[in-house]
Short mmCIF file of C-alpha atoms and ligand atoms in Angstrom, two decimals:
data_model
loop_
_atom_site.label_atom_id
_atom_site.label_comp_id
_atom_site.label_asym_id
_atom_site.label_seq_id
_atom_site.Cartn_x
_atom_site.Cartn_y
_atom_site.Cartn_z
CA MET A 1 -16.64 -6.44 -25.98
CA ASN A 2 -18.42 -4.42 -28.74
CA ASN A 3 -17.56 -0.86 -29.66
CA LYS A 4 -20.20 0.88 -27.55
CA THR A 5 -18.86 2.89 -24.63
CA LEU A 6 -18.39 0.67 -21.58
CA LYS A 7 -20.04 2.00 -18.39
CA VAL A 8 -18.40 1.20 -15.11
CA ALA A 9 -19.00 2.26 -11.52
CA PHE A 10 -16.79 2.24 -8.51
CA PHE A 11 -18.06 2.08 -4.91
CA GLY A 12 -15.33 3.62 -2.85
CA LEU A 13 -12.83 6.18 -4.10
CA GLY A 14 -9.85 5.21 -1.97
CA TYR A 15 -6.47 4.14 -3.37
CA VAL A 16 -7.68 1.24 -5.42
CA GLY A 17 -11.01 2.75 -6.59
CA LEU A 18 -9.60 6.07 -7.68
CA THR A 19 -6.52 4.71 -9.55
CA MET A 20 -8.54 1.95 -11.25
CA ALA A 21 -11.43 4.26 -12.13
CA THR A 22 -9.03 6.80 -13.68
CA SER A 23 -7.13 4.15 -15.57
CA ILE A 24 -10.29 2.72 -17.07
CA ALA A 25 -11.65 6.22 -18.00
CA GLU A 26 -8.39 6.76 -19.85
CA ARG A 27 -9.32 3.78 -22.07
CA ASP A 28 -12.44 5.68 -23.02
CA ALA A 29 -14.96 4.07 -20.70
CA ARG A 30 -17.63 6.18 -18.94
CA VAL A 31 -16.85 5.83 -15.24
CA ILE A 32 -18.86 6.91 -12.25
CA GLY A 33 -17.16 6.98 -8.83
CA TYR A 34 -19.48 6.78 -5.86
CA ASP A 35 -18.37 7.75 -2.39
CA ILE A 36 -20.02 8.73 0.86
CA ASP A 37 -17.36 11.38 1.57
CA THR A 38 -18.77 14.70 0.30
CA GLU A 39 -15.38 16.38 0.46
CA LYS A 40 -13.67 13.75 -1.55
CA VAL A 41 -16.35 13.68 -4.23
CA ALA A 42 -16.05 17.49 -4.59
CA LYS A 43 -12.29 17.25 -4.79
CA VAL A 44 -12.28 14.49 -7.38
CA ASN A 45 -14.76 16.42 -9.55
CA LYS A 46 -12.32 19.40 -9.51
CA GLY A 47 -9.69 17.03 -10.86
CA GLU A 48 -7.81 17.06 -7.53
CA THR A 49 -6.52 13.77 -6.20
CA PRO A 50 -6.88 13.16 -2.43
CA ILE A 51 -3.77 10.91 -2.57
CA HIS A 52 -0.18 11.32 -3.76
CA GLU A 53 0.33 8.91 -6.60
CA PRO A 54 2.63 9.43 -9.61
CA ASN A 55 0.77 10.31 -12.80
CA LEU A 56 -2.66 10.15 -11.11
CA SER A 57 -3.34 13.88 -10.99
CA THR A 58 -2.63 14.43 -14.73
CA LEU A 59 -4.74 11.41 -15.71
CA LEU A 60 -7.57 12.35 -13.28
CA ARG A 61 -7.80 15.94 -14.54
CA ARG A 62 -7.78 14.87 -18.15
CA ASN A 63 -10.63 12.45 -17.67
CA ILE A 64 -12.68 14.78 -15.50
CA VAL A 65 -12.35 17.49 -18.19
CA LYS A 66 -13.26 15.06 -20.94
CA LYS A 67 -16.27 13.98 -18.77
CA ARG A 68 -15.23 10.33 -18.96
CA PHE A 69 -15.09 10.19 -15.18
CA PHE A 70 -17.06 11.88 -12.49
CA ALA A 71 -17.76 11.35 -8.78
CA ILE A 72 -21.18 11.34 -7.16
CA GLU A 73 -22.90 10.69 -3.80
CA ASP A 74 -25.98 9.21 -5.56
CA PRO A 75 -25.75 5.41 -5.53
CA ARG A 76 -28.87 5.06 -7.75
CA LYS A 77 -27.25 6.77 -10.71
CA ALA A 78 -24.00 4.82 -10.17
CA VAL A 79 -25.80 1.46 -10.27
CA LYS A 80 -28.40 2.29 -12.83
CA GLU A 81 -25.95 3.70 -15.40
CA SER A 82 -23.30 1.02 -15.17
CA GLU A 83 -22.82 -2.48 -16.56
CA ILE A 84 -20.00 -3.39 -14.17
CA ILE A 85 -19.85 -2.27 -10.51
CA PHE A 86 -16.59 -2.60 -8.70
CA ILE A 87 -16.64 -2.50 -4.91
CA THR A 88 -13.42 -0.88 -3.72
CA VAL A 89 -14.26 0.17 -0.16
CA GLY A 90 -11.75 -0.04 2.69
CA THR A 91 -11.50 -3.08 4.93
CA PRO A 92 -9.71 -1.63 8.01
CA SER A 93 -8.79 -3.48 11.25
CA LEU A 94 -10.98 -3.78 14.28
CA GLN A 95 -9.39 -3.16 17.65
CA ASP A 96 -8.30 -6.85 17.97
CA GLY A 97 -6.71 -6.92 14.53
CA SER A 98 -9.54 -8.81 12.81
CA ILE A 99 -11.12 -7.43 9.64
CA ASN A 100 -13.87 -4.81 9.73
CA LEU A 101 -16.30 -5.63 6.97
CA ASP A 102 -18.76 -2.81 7.73
CA TYR A 103 -18.01 -0.91 4.50
CA VAL A 104 -18.39 -4.02 2.38
CA LYS A 105 -21.67 -4.72 4.15
CA SER A 106 -23.06 -1.26 3.57
CA ALA A 107 -21.91 -1.15 -0.07
CA SER A 108 -23.62 -4.49 -0.72
CA GLU A 109 -26.83 -3.29 0.91
CA THR A 110 -26.83 -0.06 -1.08
CA ILE A 111 -26.12 -1.77 -4.40
CA GLY A 112 -28.62 -4.49 -3.61
CA LYS A 113 -31.40 -1.97 -2.99
CA GLU A 114 -30.60 -0.12 -6.21
CA LEU A 115 -30.67 -3.37 -8.16
CA ARG A 116 -34.23 -4.08 -7.09
CA ASP A 117 -36.02 -2.06 -9.76
CA LEU A 118 -33.60 -2.74 -12.59
CA GLU A 119 -34.23 -5.21 -15.36
CA ASP A 120 -30.79 -5.47 -16.98
CA TYR A 121 -27.94 -7.83 -15.91
CA LYS A 122 -25.10 -6.15 -13.93
CA LEU A 123 -21.82 -7.61 -12.89
CA ILE A 124 -20.73 -6.87 -9.30
CA VAL A 125 -17.02 -7.28 -8.62
CA LEU A 126 -15.48 -7.10 -5.17
CA ARG A 127 -11.87 -5.90 -5.17
CA SER A 128 -11.32 -5.01 -1.47
CA THR A 129 -9.19 -7.41 0.47
CA VAL A 130 -11.54 -9.69 2.43
CA THR A 131 -11.27 -12.91 4.43
CA PRO A 132 -12.26 -16.14 2.72
CA GLY A 133 -15.97 -16.65 2.62
CA THR A 134 -16.92 -12.97 2.45
CA THR A 135 -18.10 -13.01 -1.15
CA CYS A 136 -20.12 -16.24 -0.78
CA ASN A 137 -21.41 -15.79 2.77
CA LEU A 138 -21.85 -12.02 3.12
CA LEU A 139 -21.90 -10.27 -0.25
CA LYS A 140 -24.06 -12.71 -2.21
CA PRO A 141 -26.80 -13.09 0.46
CA SER A 142 -26.84 -9.41 1.07
CA LEU A 143 -27.15 -8.49 -2.60
CA GLU A 144 -29.91 -11.11 -3.08
CA ALA A 145 -31.84 -10.11 0.09
CA ASN A 146 -31.72 -6.40 -0.75
CA SER A 147 -32.49 -6.72 -4.41
CA CYS A 148 -34.90 -9.63 -4.34
CA ARG A 149 -33.01 -10.90 -7.35
CA ILE A 150 -31.00 -14.05 -7.94
CA CYS A 151 -27.18 -14.17 -8.18
CA GLY A 152 -26.06 -15.93 -11.34
CA LYS A 153 -29.33 -15.27 -13.10
CA ASP A 154 -30.26 -11.67 -12.56
CA PHE A 155 -26.81 -10.29 -11.67
CA GLY A 156 -23.23 -11.62 -11.78
CA LEU A 157 -20.78 -11.69 -8.89
CA ALA A 158 -16.99 -12.20 -8.65
CA TYR A 159 -14.13 -11.60 -6.28
CA ASN A 160 -11.12 -10.08 -8.04
CA PRO A 161 -8.22 -9.14 -5.72
CA GLU A 162 -5.95 -6.24 -6.59
CA PHE A 163 -2.19 -6.22 -6.08
CA LEU A 164 -1.56 -2.51 -6.49
CA ARG A 165 1.45 -0.98 -4.82
CA GLU A 166 1.28 2.62 -3.68
CA GLY A 167 3.61 4.67 -5.81
CA SER A 168 3.02 2.49 -8.89
CA ALA A 169 -0.71 1.96 -8.69
CA ILE A 170 -1.44 3.09 -12.27
CA LYS A 171 1.27 0.99 -13.73
CA ASP A 172 0.19 -2.05 -11.69
CA THR A 173 -3.41 -1.56 -12.83
CA LEU A 174 -2.47 -1.44 -16.48
CA HIS A 175 0.34 -4.11 -16.32
CA PRO A 176 -0.43 -6.63 -13.62
CA ASP A 177 1.58 -9.78 -13.18
CA ARG A 178 -1.65 -11.83 -13.19
CA LEU A 179 -5.36 -11.74 -12.90
CA ILE A 180 -7.30 -13.71 -10.29
CA ILE A 181 -10.96 -14.11 -11.07
CA GLY A 182 -12.96 -15.70 -8.29
CA GLU A 183 -16.30 -16.34 -9.97
CA MET A 184 -19.62 -17.29 -8.38
CA ASP A 185 -20.61 -18.79 -11.73
CA GLU A 186 -19.23 -19.14 -15.23
CA LYS A 187 -21.21 -16.27 -16.77
CA SER A 188 -19.82 -13.86 -14.19
CA GLY A 189 -16.28 -15.08 -14.88
CA ASP A 190 -16.68 -14.74 -18.61
CA ALA A 191 -18.07 -11.21 -18.24
CA LEU A 192 -15.10 -10.13 -16.08
CA GLU A 193 -12.56 -11.80 -18.36
CA GLU A 194 -14.16 -10.07 -21.28
CA PHE A 195 -13.79 -6.71 -19.43
CA TYR A 196 -10.08 -7.32 -18.89
CA GLN A 197 -9.61 -8.36 -22.50
CA TRP A 198 -10.98 -4.94 -23.40
CA LEU A 199 -8.74 -3.20 -20.83
CA TYR A 200 -5.61 -5.04 -21.89
CA HIS A 201 -6.25 -4.92 -25.62
CA ASP A 202 -6.81 -8.70 -25.82
CA GLU A 203 -3.50 -9.44 -24.16
CA LEU A 204 -4.50 -10.85 -20.88
CA PRO A 205 -1.80 -11.47 -18.27
CA PRO A 206 -1.70 -15.02 -16.87
CA THR A 207 -5.17 -15.57 -15.52
CA ILE A 208 -6.52 -17.89 -12.97
CA ARG A 209 -10.24 -18.51 -12.81
CA THR A 210 -11.28 -20.11 -9.60
CA ASN A 211 -13.94 -19.80 -6.88
CA PRO A 212 -14.24 -16.67 -4.66
CA ASP A 213 -12.94 -18.44 -1.48
CA ILE A 214 -9.70 -19.33 -3.14
CA ALA A 215 -9.31 -15.89 -4.77
CA GLU A 216 -9.73 -14.29 -1.36
CA LEU A 217 -7.14 -16.52 0.21
CA ILE A 218 -4.67 -15.90 -2.66
CA LYS A 219 -4.59 -12.22 -1.79
CA TYR A 220 -3.82 -12.92 1.89
CA ALA A 221 -1.24 -15.64 1.07
CA ASN A 222 0.39 -13.22 -1.38
CA ASN A 223 0.76 -10.41 1.15
CA ALA A 224 1.87 -12.80 3.93
CA PHE A 225 4.56 -14.23 1.64
CA LEU A 226 5.86 -10.78 0.63
CA ALA A 227 6.05 -9.60 4.22
CA MET A 228 7.77 -12.84 5.19
CA LYS A 229 10.41 -12.34 2.53
CA VAL A 230 11.27 -8.91 3.87
CA SER A 231 11.23 -10.03 7.56
CA PHE A 232 13.51 -12.88 6.51
CA ILE A 233 16.11 -10.62 4.88
CA ASN A 234 15.89 -8.24 7.78
CA GLN A 235 16.88 -11.03 10.06
CA VAL A 236 19.84 -11.89 7.84
CA ALA A 237 20.71 -8.17 7.96
CA ASN A 238 20.78 -8.15 11.79
CA LEU A 239 23.16 -11.10 11.71
CA CYS A 240 25.39 -9.39 9.07
CA GLN A 241 25.66 -6.34 11.29
CA ARG A 242 27.51 -8.46 13.91
CA ILE A 243 29.93 -9.94 11.36
CA PRO A 244 32.68 -7.49 10.27
CA ASN A 245 32.82 -7.33 6.45
CA ALA A 246 29.44 -8.95 5.96
CA ASP A 247 26.93 -7.12 3.71
CA VAL A 248 23.27 -8.12 3.40
CA GLU A 249 23.02 -6.40 0.00
CA VAL A 250 25.47 -8.90 -1.44
CA ILE A 251 23.80 -11.79 0.27
CA ALA A 252 20.35 -10.67 -1.05
CA LYS A 253 21.86 -10.55 -4.53
CA GLY A 254 23.40 -13.96 -4.04
CA ILE A 255 20.23 -15.71 -2.94
CA GLY A 256 18.00 -13.65 -5.25
CA LEU A 257 19.76 -15.12 -8.27
CA ASP A 258 18.37 -18.52 -7.23
CA ARG A 259 15.27 -18.56 -9.41
CA ARG A 260 13.42 -20.44 -6.69
CA ILE A 261 13.88 -17.37 -4.48
CA GLY A 262 13.93 -14.40 -6.89
CA PRO A 263 15.44 -10.97 -6.38
CA LEU A 264 12.42 -8.91 -5.32
CA PHE A 265 11.38 -8.08 -1.80
CA LEU A 266 14.78 -8.82 -0.50
CA LYS A 267 15.78 -5.24 0.34
CA ALA A 268 16.75 -5.19 4.00
CA GLY A 269 15.84 -2.15 6.10
CA LEU A 270 14.13 -0.95 9.19
CA GLY A 271 10.97 -2.89 8.52
CA TRP A 272 7.84 -2.83 6.40
CA GLY A 273 4.71 -0.76 6.85
CA GLY A 274 1.85 0.71 4.90
CA SER A 275 -1.94 0.43 4.69
CA CYS A 276 -2.04 -3.18 3.59
CA LEU A 277 0.67 -5.58 4.75
CA PRO A 278 0.39 -5.03 8.50
CA LYS A 279 -3.39 -5.03 8.66
CA ASP A 280 -3.70 -7.95 6.21
CA LEU A 281 -1.33 -10.12 8.17
CA ARG A 282 -3.14 -9.38 11.41
CA ALA A 283 -6.49 -10.14 9.81
CA LEU A 284 -5.12 -13.38 8.34
CA LEU A 285 -3.95 -14.50 11.78
CA LYS A 286 -7.26 -13.71 13.42
CA PHE A 287 -9.09 -15.50 10.66
CA SER A 288 -6.92 -18.60 10.82
CA ARG A 289 -7.20 -18.71 14.54
CA SER A 290 -10.98 -18.63 14.22
CA LYS A 291 -10.60 -21.79 12.09
CA GLY A 292 -8.40 -23.40 14.71
CA VAL A 293 -5.30 -23.09 12.57
CA ALA A 294 -1.96 -21.58 13.77
CA LEU A 295 0.27 -19.73 11.35
CA PRO A 296 3.58 -19.56 13.15
CA LEU A 297 5.46 -18.22 10.13
CA THR A 298 3.12 -15.28 9.83
CA GLU A 299 3.26 -14.69 13.56
CA ALA A 300 7.07 -14.57 13.36
CA THR A 301 6.95 -12.35 10.31
CA LEU A 302 4.96 -9.78 12.31
CA PHE A 303 7.10 -10.19 15.40
CA VAL A 304 10.33 -9.59 13.50
CA ASN A 305 8.77 -6.48 12.09
CA GLU A 306 7.71 -5.17 15.44
CA ILE A 307 11.33 -5.13 16.71
CA GLN A 308 13.18 -4.28 13.47
CA PRO A 309 12.63 -0.48 13.65
CA LEU A 310 14.07 -0.43 17.19
CA ASN A 311 17.51 -1.22 15.74
CA ALA A 312 17.81 2.39 14.70
CA VAL A 313 17.28 3.55 18.27
CA LYS A 314 19.67 0.90 19.73
CA ILE A 315 22.38 1.95 17.30
CA ALA A 316 21.91 5.65 18.15
CA GLU A 317 22.17 4.78 21.85
CA LYS A 318 25.31 2.75 21.38
CA LEU A 319 26.92 5.62 19.51
CA LEU A 320 25.68 8.58 21.59
CA GLY A 321 24.82 7.12 24.97
CA ASP A 322 21.85 8.70 26.72
CA LEU A 323 19.64 10.23 24.00
CA LYS A 324 18.01 12.85 26.26
CA ASP A 325 18.21 16.24 24.53
CA MET A 326 20.18 14.79 21.60
CA ARG A 327 19.13 16.37 18.32
CA ILE A 328 18.08 13.54 15.95
CA ALA A 329 17.37 14.27 12.28
CA ILE A 330 14.77 12.03 10.79
CA LEU A 331 15.03 11.77 6.96
CA GLY A 332 11.92 10.18 5.51
CA LEU A 333 8.50 9.76 7.14
CA SER A 334 6.33 7.95 4.51
CA PHE A 335 6.20 4.12 4.75
CA LYS A 336 8.12 3.92 1.45
CA PRO A 337 9.26 6.35 -1.22
CA GLY A 338 6.75 7.61 -3.86
CA THR A 339 3.86 8.07 -1.42
CA ASP A 340 2.76 10.54 1.27
CA ASP A 341 1.16 7.74 3.23
CA VAL A 342 2.45 7.36 6.78
CA ARG A 343 0.05 4.57 7.83
CA GLU A 344 1.92 2.02 9.97
CA ALA A 345 5.15 3.72 8.81
CA VAL A 346 8.37 2.62 10.52
CA SER A 347 9.12 6.32 11.11
CA ILE A 348 6.24 6.47 13.67
CA LYS A 349 7.70 3.63 15.77
CA ILE A 350 11.18 5.11 15.73
CA VAL A 351 10.14 8.66 16.51
CA GLU A 352 7.86 7.55 19.37
CA GLU A 353 10.72 5.49 20.85
CA LEU A 354 13.12 8.42 20.57
CA LEU A 355 10.59 10.79 22.13
CA ARG A 356 10.23 8.39 25.03
CA ARG A 357 14.01 8.84 25.54
CA GLU A 358 13.45 12.65 25.45
CA ALA A 359 15.43 13.17 22.29
CA LYS A 360 14.85 16.32 20.26
CA ILE A 361 13.46 15.30 16.89
CA VAL A 362 13.55 17.22 13.69
CA THR A 363 11.97 15.65 10.59
CA TYR A 364 11.87 16.05 6.85
CA ASP A 365 10.03 14.18 4.07
CA PRO A 366 9.53 15.39 0.45
CA VAL A 367 5.78 14.75 0.50
CA ALA A 368 4.56 13.28 3.80
CA MET A 369 4.99 16.29 6.10
CA GLU A 370 1.26 17.10 6.16
CA ASN A 371 0.30 13.53 7.12
CA ALA A 372 3.13 13.31 9.64
CA ARG A 373 1.90 16.48 11.37
CA ILE A 374 -1.44 14.74 12.01
CA VAL A 375 0.49 12.00 13.85
CA PHE A 376 3.22 13.94 15.68
CA GLY A 377 1.66 17.40 16.12
CA ASP A 378 4.12 19.76 17.80
CA ARG A 379 6.06 17.01 19.48
CA VAL A 380 8.69 17.10 16.69
CA GLY A 381 10.23 19.79 14.45
CA TYR A 382 9.57 20.02 10.75
CA SER A 383 12.22 21.17 8.27
CA LYS A 384 11.80 22.69 4.82
CA SER A 385 14.58 20.63 3.29
CA ALA A 386 16.76 17.64 3.97
CA LEU A 387 19.81 19.87 4.40
CA GLU A 388 18.03 22.09 6.94
CA CYS A 389 16.90 18.94 8.83
CA ILE A 390 20.50 17.75 9.43
CA ASN A 391 21.81 21.11 10.63
CA ASP A 392 23.28 20.79 14.15
CA ALA A 393 22.02 17.26 14.54
CA ASP A 394 23.82 14.70 16.71
CA CYS A 395 22.63 11.86 14.57
CA SER A 396 20.78 11.41 11.20
CA ILE A 397 18.56 8.47 10.53
CA ILE A 398 17.54 7.57 7.01
CA ILE A 399 14.10 5.99 7.39
CA THR A 400 12.64 6.25 3.82
CA GLU A 401 14.89 5.86 0.74
CA TRP A 402 13.80 8.89 -1.13
CA PRO A 403 16.06 9.41 -4.16
CA GLU A 404 16.47 13.12 -3.26
CA PHE A 405 18.44 12.12 -0.15
CA LEU A 406 21.12 10.77 -2.46
CA LYS A 407 22.06 14.44 -3.15
CA ILE A 408 23.29 14.77 0.40
CA LYS A 409 26.99 14.08 0.28
CA PRO A 410 29.30 13.00 3.20
CA LYS A 411 30.69 16.56 3.26
CA ASP A 412 27.18 17.96 3.86
CA PHE A 413 26.66 15.73 6.86
CA VAL A 414 30.16 16.56 8.15
CA SER A 415 29.83 20.35 7.77
CA ARG A 416 26.23 20.69 8.97
CA MET A 417 25.89 18.21 11.83
CA ARG A 418 27.08 18.77 15.34
CA ASN A 419 28.06 15.08 15.43
CA PRO A 420 28.40 13.60 11.99
CA ILE A 421 26.72 10.25 12.63
CA VAL A 422 24.51 8.64 9.96
CA ILE A 423 22.35 5.60 10.55
CA ASP A 424 21.34 4.37 7.03
CA GLY A 425 18.17 2.41 7.71
CA ARG A 426 17.51 1.81 4.04
CA ARG A 427 20.98 1.21 2.53
CA LEU A 428 20.78 4.39 0.53
CA TYR A 429 24.44 5.34 0.52
CA ASP A 430 27.68 3.65 -0.46
CA PRO A 431 29.00 2.18 2.82
CA GLU A 432 32.66 2.29 1.72
CA ASP A 433 32.51 5.95 0.73
CA PHE A 434 30.48 7.09 3.81
CA SER A 435 32.42 4.96 6.35
CA SER A 436 35.69 6.55 5.22
CA LYS A 437 34.37 10.08 5.76
CA LEU A 438 32.10 10.00 8.84
CA ARG A 439 30.58 7.71 11.46
CA TYR A 440 28.28 5.62 9.27
CA VAL A 441 26.24 2.57 10.33
CA ALA A 442 24.04 0.82 7.85
CA ILE A 443 21.47 -1.90 8.34
CA GLY A 444 22.99 -5.21 7.39
CA PHE A 445 26.52 -3.88 6.93
CA GLY A 446 28.97 -5.51 9.30
CA SER A 447 30.46 -3.07 11.76
CA LYS A 448 32.14 -3.26 15.14
CA ILE A 449 29.42 -1.53 17.19
C1 UDX B 1 1.52 -3.99 -0.78
C2 UDX B 1 1.59 -5.14 -1.81
O1 UDX B 1 2.86 -5.13 -2.44
C3 UDX B 1 0.44 -4.96 -2.83
O2 UDX B 1 0.46 -6.10 -3.70
C4 UDX B 1 -0.89 -4.95 -2.10
O3 UDX B 1 -1.96 -4.77 -2.96
C5 UDX B 1 -0.89 -3.82 -1.07
O4 UDX B 1 0.23 -3.92 -0.20
P1 UDX B 1 2.23 -1.40 -0.72
O5 UDX B 1 1.65 -1.40 0.67
O6 UDX B 1 1.97 -0.29 -1.60
O7 UDX B 1 1.77 -2.71 -1.47
O8 UDX B 1 3.83 -1.51 -0.49
P2 UDX B 1 5.00 -2.48 -0.95
O9 UDX B 1 5.68 -1.89 -2.10
O10 UDX B 1 4.55 -3.87 -1.01
O11 UDX B 1 5.96 -2.27 0.34
C6 UDX B 1 5.48 -2.61 1.63
C7 UDX B 1 6.53 -2.29 2.68
O12 UDX B 1 7.62 -3.23 2.57
C8 UDX B 1 7.17 -0.90 2.57
O13 UDX B 1 7.33 -0.36 3.89
C9 UDX B 1 8.48 -1.14 1.98
O14 UDX B 1 9.46 -0.18 2.32
C10 UDX B 1 8.84 -2.51 2.55
N1 UDX B 1 9.79 -3.28 1.68
C11 UDX B 1 9.38 -3.74 0.49
C12 UDX B 1 11.04 -3.54 2.16
O15 UDX B 1 11.45 -3.14 3.31
N2 UDX B 1 11.89 -4.27 1.36
C13 UDX B 1 11.55 -4.78 0.18
O16 UDX B 1 12.39 -5.45 -0.48
C14 UDX B 1 10.27 -4.53 -0.30
#
């Protein structure tokens, strides 16, 4: 790529669009972010990020001030003034779990219409998670029909899945494990590879160039495998709990050292959540069923995850009996540490189950309180700190492994709680230390209950 300033547009300023747009602007590109949400556009232009993501607000502010990045509601300007257009819109679930491609459809129609009067070659890159066939059978025909131009000749097209994790999205954008380029034609693939060479200073991560269908399926297979790994270790954890002296952490370490298995995604807990894994697994199942193919492993992965959070409630009931009017302290509401996102968070399933048993719930999370309020309203209490949350509680449940909870010592639980019982759903604390000082039950740690 030559020295002139690269011009890039993003359609959709959600998690993926905003972090990638900001990271690219930081490399001195001129980036336009298009979104239909007026409030979001205004916020971004003030340098305020609508999501909680480490380092994002500093980077965003810097690039807005330097005018390397700005958000608009005008698709014409976004398309006209950019060489590469990334589509990063959401692909939520429909009621039955299948994928909702409405936003991809409308982005393709909008971009297609704007391409109509333009002479120069643009590369369109879809990054949203979509079921196999979407790029070839929906995006390409829609772009061609709306622009009256020919894919491969007048504009380029590729599917390029992202693998960003919330909480480390900037790092994952700038240092990915690999690149998957699902190209409609060689010229499109070359153009996208050239872009990444520029972004990664000529040091490309391992790169696979393939067709869009395969690239689309790689993303689903990737998420299904990650979720399966966690559900697997959670099952081993449940078994460990029934075997005195067993500890899933040591078992995860033991099997993780086998290079065929690897150590990551073997952290046992109360289950996995978030904006991607649950919806993507459901969409994959719906898609595969539509092809007449059963995926029993993925079905089981989801099923294990449905029931895993309930372990916390069962343990509380075993220790306290009837939970009616028991004061339960919930430590951690986001679906994982480092984010304020509560979408499909395990905390929701556990709190709802406890409320059904008429327990009194008091909650605390370092950053997700605002989002949790939208879910729970005034059905639960909200504390200003972790220590305030455990005051007078009959049981504390650790649902998200926020590092700040490590500051709570056994003596704090003992002195503040009415009944010093801690259910460690994320293996945050040292079981030996805690077990010797209070009633402590940890997921995957053998105990007699
Ligand atoms: C995931 C994928 O990792 C990412 O590649 C994709 O692009 C989007 O979905 P994210 O949703 O940010 O990213 O979360 P991730 O870090 O994958 O964690 C998902 C869930 O699994 C969390 O609830 C987390 O607490 C849980 N988890 C993860 C475990 O319980 N144990 C583990 O060992 C790892």
